[in-house]
Tab-separated table of C-alpha atoms in Angstrom:
chain	number	residue	atom	x	y	z
A	1	MET	CA	-2.974	-18.514	-19.857
A	2	ILE	CA	-4.109	-16.612	-23.111
A	3	VAL	CA	-7.777	-15.972	-21.860
A	4	GLN	CA	-6.248	-14.633	-18.332
A	5	ALA	CA	-3.735	-12.702	-20.646
A	6	ILE	CA	-6.377	-11.315	-22.490
A	7	ARG	CA	-8.865	-10.684	-19.222
A	8	SER	CA	-5.724	-8.777	-17.816
A	9	ALA	CA	-5.646	-6.520	-20.841
A	10	VAL	CA	-8.810	-5.591	-20.868
A	11	PHE	CA	-8.380	-4.623	-16.945
A	12	TYR	CA	-5.328	-2.623	-18.076
A	13	ALA	CA	-7.402	-0.691	-20.298
A	14	LEU	CA	-10.000	-0.099	-18.287
A	15	TYR	CA	-7.401	1.269	-15.430
A	16	PHE	CA	-5.760	3.530	-17.418
A	17	LEU	CA	-8.799	4.918	-19.664
A	18	HIS	CA	-10.744	5.672	-16.609
A	19	THR	CA	-7.935	7.010	-14.483
A	20	MET	CA	-7.126	9.790	-17.278
A	21	PRO	CA	-10.058	11.470	-16.941
A	22	LEU	CA	-10.458	11.449	-13.157
A	23	ALA	CA	-7.219	13.243	-12.974
A	24	ILE	CA	-7.482	15.741	-15.518
A	25	VAL	CA	-11.185	16.359	-13.516
A	26	MET	CA	-9.471	16.508	-10.085
A	27	GLY	CA	-6.430	18.293	-11.221
A	28	LEU	CA	-8.861	21.281	-12.691
A	29	MET	CA	-10.585	20.966	-9.685
A	30	ALA	CA	-7.565	21.336	-7.416
A	31	LYS	CA	-6.445	24.558	-9.443
A	32	ILE	CA	-9.663	26.243	-9.995
A	33	ALA	CA	-11.838	25.214	-6.594
A	34	PRO	CA	-9.744	23.996	-3.851
A	35	GLN	CA	-12.006	24.137	-1.459
A	36	LEU	CA	-13.871	21.373	-2.684
A	37	LYS	CA	-11.484	19.319	-1.920
A	38	PRO	CA	-14.145	16.795	0.047
A	39	ILE	CA	-15.809	16.374	-3.826
A	40	GLY	CA	-11.996	15.248	-4.797
A	41	ARG	CA	-11.632	12.947	-1.686
A	42	GLY	CA	-14.931	11.161	-3.376
A	43	ILE	CA	-13.838	11.174	-6.279
A	44	ALA	CA	-10.307	8.985	-5.091
A	45	GLN	CA	-12.440	6.578	-3.202
A	46	TYR	CA	-14.745	6.234	-5.810
A	47	TRP	CA	-11.658	5.524	-8.198
A	48	GLY	CA	-10.301	2.996	-6.187
A	49	ASP	CA	-13.721	0.937	-5.702
A	50	SER	CA	-13.823	0.796	-9.370
A	51	ASN	CA	-10.656	-0.626	-9.641
A	52	LEU	CA	-11.534	-3.144	-7.065
A	53	PHE	CA	-14.851	-3.598	-9.175
A	54	PHE	CA	-12.616	-4.209	-12.898
A	55	LEU	CA	-10.637	-6.350	-10.536
A	56	ARG	CA	-13.209	-8.524	-9.385
A	57	TRP	CA	-15.494	-8.962	-12.294
A	58	VAL	CA	-12.834	-9.053	-15.540
A	59	VAL	CA	-9.908	-10.354	-14.140
A	60	GLY	CA	-11.579	-12.740	-10.920
A	61	ILE	CA	-9.326	-10.710	-7.854
A	62	ARG	CA	-11.730	-10.581	-5.176
A	63	THR	CA	-11.116	-8.090	-2.079
A	64	VAL	CA	-10.578	-9.132	1.576
A	65	VAL	CA	-9.765	-6.430	4.083
A	66	THR	CA	-9.487	-7.178	7.897
A	67	GLY	CA	-8.607	-5.565	11.393
A	68	GLN	CA	-9.982	-2.121	10.833
A	69	GLU	CA	-10.376	-2.232	14.431
A	70	ASN	CA	-6.736	-1.120	14.605
A	71	ILE	CA	-7.031	1.813	12.933
A	72	PRO	CA	-7.248	4.601	15.914
A	73	GLN	CA	-9.314	7.019	15.351
A	74	GLU	CA	-6.870	10.379	15.642
A	75	GLY	CA	-3.723	10.778	13.364
A	76	CYS	CA	-1.288	7.851	12.826
A	77	ILE	CA	1.199	6.178	10.350
A	78	ILE	CA	-0.135	3.055	8.339
A	79	GLY	CA	3.306	1.042	7.566
A	80	ALA	CA	2.064	-1.188	4.702
A	81	LYS	CA	3.609	-4.235	2.648
A	82	HIS	CA	3.786	-3.169	-0.957
A	83	GLN	CA	3.364	-5.675	-3.433
A	84	SER	CA	0.847	-3.874	-6.132
A	85	ASP	CA	-1.356	-0.851	-7.334
A	86	TRP	CA	-4.137	-3.030	-5.364
A	87	ASP	CA	-2.654	-2.140	-1.877
A	88	ILE	CA	-3.991	1.434	-2.448
A	89	PHE	CA	-7.318	0.584	-3.646
A	90	ALA	CA	-7.591	-1.702	-0.794
A	91	ILE	CA	-6.125	0.445	1.950
A	92	LEU	CA	-8.282	3.525	0.824
A	93	PRO	CA	-11.818	2.772	2.006
A	94	TYR	CA	-10.170	2.203	5.484
A	95	VAL	CA	-8.449	5.479	5.819
A	96	ASP	CA	-10.430	8.810	6.388
A	97	GLU	CA	-7.991	11.507	5.220
A	98	PRO	CA	-5.634	9.755	4.212
A	99	ALA	CA	-2.376	11.293	3.244
A	100	PHE	CA	-0.154	9.156	1.064
A	101	ILE	CA	3.761	9.578	0.837
A	102	ALA	CA	4.869	9.334	-2.438
A	103	LYS	CA	8.190	10.691	-4.597
A	104	LYS	CA	8.154	14.323	-5.432
A	105	GLU	CA	8.609	13.371	-9.454
A	106	LEU	CA	4.780	11.516	-9.031
A	107	LEU	CA	3.635	14.819	-7.823
A	108	ASP	CA	5.188	17.197	-10.708
A	109	ILE	CA	3.026	15.279	-13.242
A	110	PRO	CA	0.547	17.363	-14.477
A	111	PHE	CA	-2.891	17.164	-13.479
A	112	PHE	CA	-2.265	13.886	-11.402
A	113	GLY	CA	0.077	15.411	-9.417
A	114	TRP	CA	-2.172	18.595	-8.962
A	115	CYS	CA	-4.529	16.286	-7.683
A	116	ALA	CA	-2.092	14.566	-5.447
A	117	ARG	CA	-1.496	17.627	-3.391
A	118	TRP	CA	-4.845	18.579	-3.482
A	119	ILE	CA	-5.923	15.810	-1.426
A	120	ASN	CA	-2.927	15.685	1.261
A	121	THR	CA	-0.175	13.544	-0.591
A	122	VAL	CA	3.498	14.075	1.393
A	123	PRO	CA	6.179	14.491	-0.871
A	124	VAL	CA	9.433	13.263	-1.045
A	125	ASP	CA	11.942	15.214	-3.137
A	126	ARG	CA	15.130	13.070	-3.025
A	127	LYS	CA	17.193	15.265	-5.168
A	128	LYS	CA	17.492	17.444	-2.518
A	129	GLY	CA	19.410	14.559	-0.472
A	130	LYS	CA	20.104	15.526	3.342
A	131	GLU	CA	17.648	18.167	2.899
A	132	ALA	CA	14.695	15.487	1.907
A	133	MET	CA	13.949	14.185	5.169
A	134	PRO	CA	13.355	16.976	7.093
A	135	LEU	CA	11.133	18.677	4.363
A	136	MET	CA	9.061	15.187	4.112
A	137	LEU	CA	8.696	15.195	8.113
A	138	GLU	CA	7.464	18.723	8.029
A	139	HIS	CA	4.501	17.938	5.460
A	140	ALA	CA	4.002	14.655	7.678
A	141	ARG	CA	3.710	16.138	10.711
A	142	GLY	CA	1.368	19.316	9.647
A	143	SER	CA	-0.814	16.577	8.030
A	144	VAL	CA	-1.173	14.612	11.309
A	145	ALA	CA	-1.826	17.941	13.129
A	146	GLN	CA	-4.967	17.973	11.385
A	147	GLY	CA	-5.961	14.643	12.078
A	148	HIS	CA	-4.589	12.547	8.735
A	149	LYS	CA	-3.352	9.428	8.585
A	150	VAL	CA	0.061	9.111	6.992
A	151	ILE	CA	0.297	6.264	4.643
A	152	ILE	CA	4.174	4.859	4.337
A	153	PHE	CA	5.107	1.629	2.342
A	154	PRO	CA	8.324	0.967	4.293
A	155	GLU	CA	10.305	-0.576	1.253
A	156	GLY	CA	10.323	2.185	-1.033
A	157	THR	CA	8.930	0.143	-3.668
A	158	ARG	CA	6.920	-3.189	-4.458
A	159	ARG	CA	8.544	-6.348	-3.740
A	160	ALA	CA	7.620	-9.767	-4.927
A	161	PRO	CA	6.085	-12.012	-2.349
A	162	LEU	CA	8.246	-13.707	-0.134
A	163	ASP	CA	11.122	-11.436	-1.181
A	164	VAL	CA	13.694	-10.690	1.489
A	165	PRO	CA	12.831	-7.667	3.339
A	166	ALA	CA	14.287	-4.460	2.440
A	167	TYR	CA	12.860	-2.220	5.053
A	168	ARG	CA	14.081	1.822	4.646
A	169	SER	CA	14.698	4.556	7.331
A	170	GLY	CA	11.715	6.708	6.181
A	171	ILE	CA	9.040	5.180	8.848
A	172	VAL	CA	11.556	5.048	11.436
A	173	LYS	CA	11.851	8.753	11.158
A	174	LEU	CA	8.338	9.010	10.840
A	175	TYR	CA	8.099	7.133	13.924
A	176	MET	CA	10.757	9.212	16.048
A	177	ALA	CA	9.389	12.385	14.921
A	178	LEU	CA	5.416	11.998	15.334
A	179	ASN	CA	5.352	10.332	18.190
A	180	VAL	CA	1.963	8.330	17.207
A	181	PRO	CA	0.750	4.644	16.778
A	182	VAL	CA	2.092	2.790	13.993
A	183	VAL	CA	-0.471	0.214	12.389
A	184	PRO	CA	1.580	-2.530	10.548
A	185	VAL	CA	-0.619	-3.891	6.965
A	186	ALA	CA	0.394	-7.275	5.971
A	187	LEU	CA	-0.840	-8.316	2.447
A	188	THR	CA	-1.259	-11.177	-0.345
A	189	SER	CA	-1.773	-9.342	-3.425
A	190	GLY	CA	1.420	-9.818	-5.253
A	191	LEU	CA	0.320	-13.440	-5.402
A	192	TYR	CA	-2.167	-12.125	-7.886
A	193	TRP	CA	-1.095	-8.987	-9.265
A	194	GLY	CA	2.792	-9.373	-9.932
A	195	ARG	CA	5.207	-6.473	-9.946
A	196	ASN	CA	6.655	-6.816	-13.440
A	197	SER	CA	4.058	-9.400	-14.415
A	198	PRO	CA	1.321	-8.211	-17.558
A	199	VAL	CA	-0.874	-10.937	-16.592
A	200	LEU	CA	-3.233	-10.894	-13.231
A	201	TRP	CA	-4.348	-13.936	-11.603
A	202	PRO	CA	-7.795	-14.827	-10.137
A	203	GLY	CA	-8.091	-15.323	-6.482
A	204	THR	CA	-8.605	-13.659	-2.837
A	205	ALA	CA	-6.400	-11.152	-2.504
A	206	ARG	CA	-5.733	-10.118	1.282
A	207	ALA	CA	-4.893	-6.957	3.471
A	208	LYS	CA	-4.821	-7.095	7.295
A	209	PHE	CA	-4.473	-3.998	9.486
A	210	LEU	CA	-2.417	-5.211	12.348
A	211	GLU	CA	-2.081	-4.271	16.317
A	212	PRO	CA	-0.873	-0.600	16.429
A	213	ILE	CA	2.590	-0.013	17.529
A	214	PRO	CA	2.285	2.511	20.500
A	215	PRO	CA	4.676	5.466	20.506
A	216	GLY	CA	7.890	6.000	22.553
A	217	LEU	CA	9.810	2.618	21.558
A	218	PRO	CA	13.482	3.451	20.671
A	219	ALA	CA	14.116	3.525	17.114
A	220	GLU	CA	15.657	-0.200	16.741
A	221	GLU	CA	13.000	-1.641	18.738
A	222	PHE	CA	10.435	-0.105	16.612
A	223	GLN	CA	11.946	-1.300	13.361
A	224	ARG	CA	12.355	-4.861	15.040
A	225	THR	CA	9.030	-5.068	15.799
A	226	LEU	CA	7.650	-3.406	12.403
A	227	ILE	CA	9.128	-5.691	10.389
A	228	ASP	CA	8.649	-8.950	12.469
A	229	ARG	CA	4.601	-8.272	12.676
A	230	ILE	CA	4.578	-7.516	8.971
A	231	GLU	CA	6.970	-9.828	7.469
A	232	THR	CA	5.547	-12.668	9.720
A	233	GLU	CA	1.472	-12.269	9.471
A	234	THR	CA	2.662	-12.167	5.442
A	235	ASN	CA	4.214	-14.970	5.047
A	236	LYS	CA	1.598	-16.708	7.104
A	237	MET	CA	-0.980	-15.093	4.918
A	238	ILE	CA	0.717	-16.192	1.665
A	239	LEU	CA	1.316	-19.748	2.796
A	240	GLU	CA	-2.018	-20.012	3.505
A	241	ASP	CA	-3.302	-19.114	0.308
A	242	ALA	CA	-0.739	-21.323	-1.216
A	243	ARG	CA	-1.981	-24.624	0.359
A	244	LYS	CA	-5.455	-23.570	-0.549
A	245	GLY	CA	-4.418	-23.353	-4.139
A	246	LEU	CA	-3.262	-20.990	-6.583
A	247	ALA	CA	-4.432	-20.441	-10.316
A	248	ARG	CA	-0.707	-18.799	-10.942
A	249	PRO	CA	2.234	-20.676	-11.777
A	250	ILE	CA	4.186	-21.275	-9.139
A	251	SER	CA	7.921	-20.392	-10.548
A	252	PRO	CA	10.865	-22.843	-8.978
A	253	ARG	CA	12.368	-19.611	-6.694
A	254	LEU	CA	8.626	-19.137	-5.301
A	255	GLY	CA	8.055	-22.556	-4.733
A	256	ALA	CA	11.977	-22.735	-3.216
A	257	ARG	CA	10.958	-19.536	-0.793
A	258	LEU	CA	7.641	-20.889	0.421
A	259	ALA	CA	9.556	-23.746	1.513
A	260	GLU	CA	11.898	-21.944	3.007
A	261	VAL	CA	9.526	-19.535	4.935
A	262	GLU	CA	7.422	-22.383	6.204
A	263	ALA	CA	10.497	-23.885	7.853
A	264	GLU	CA	11.349	-20.520	9.256
A	265	LEU	CA	8.143	-19.775	10.673
A	266	ALA	CA	7.833	-23.579	11.735
A	267	ALA	CA	11.702	-22.929	13.671
A	268	ALA	CA	10.142	-19.661	15.241
A	269	GLY	CA	6.603	-21.362	16.764
A	270	LYS	CA	4.703	-19.284	14.538
A	271	THR	CA	3.348	-21.688	12.190
A	272	ALA	CA	0.732	-20.730	9.817
C-alpha cells in the first residue's frame, strides 16, 4: 500500500508538471498562430500518449483498447462511460478530429481553455439554463459537419465502478439533433484509478468501442439501447477483471455490487 501510494504520488507529479507547460505552449499557439492547429492536435495526442506511458511504467496500469473497427470514418457521436482521466487518454489515439464536450468553466481557464477551444472542444454553459442546450447543439452540429467526432460522457461526470447508472439527457438531444451514428464505449478504468482515490492500482484498464447505434431511432428507444449496451458490456468487463484478481482492496460496497451485478447479468442471460 505504501509503495503504491508513493508510485501514485510520482505519477501525479509527472502528470501535472508536464500538463502545465504543454497547456501554456498550446494556449499561446492558439492565440498567436491558430493556423497551426494540426500541430496543436499533435501536442494533444502526445499529452495523452505520455500519460499512458507514465501510468504503465510508474504505476503499473496497462492499457488495452478494442473495437476500433466500430468507429465510422465520417462524423459521429462517441458516448463513453467515464470513470477516470484515463478514459480521455485511451480514446484520443483512435479518434481523428475529436471534439470533446466539456463544461464552459473549464474553457475559461487561461491557457488550458484557449487550447481546448482551439482543438474543437464543444462548450456547455450551464449558467445559461435553457439556452445552454441549443448553443451546445449548434457547436456540435458545426463540428460534425466538418467531419469531427463529438465525444461525450453521457453521465456528465466520473462514476465509480458498478455505480447505479445516472445518464443525462444531453446525448439523447445530440442524437436527435445531429442524425449521426452513436458509438458506445465500455471501460474498466475506475478499478485502477478511482474517482476519489489518491492511490492508483496496477492492472490492465480496458476500453471497448461497441457496435454503433444507427440514427433514426425514437428518443426513448435510443436511450434504452445506449444504456443497455454500455452498462452490460462495462459490467461484464469489470466482472472478468475481478475474477482474474485485482491488486486493489475490494471494499464491502464493491464486493456486494459485484455479487449483485453478476446475479443480474445471469438472470438476464448476459453472463460474463
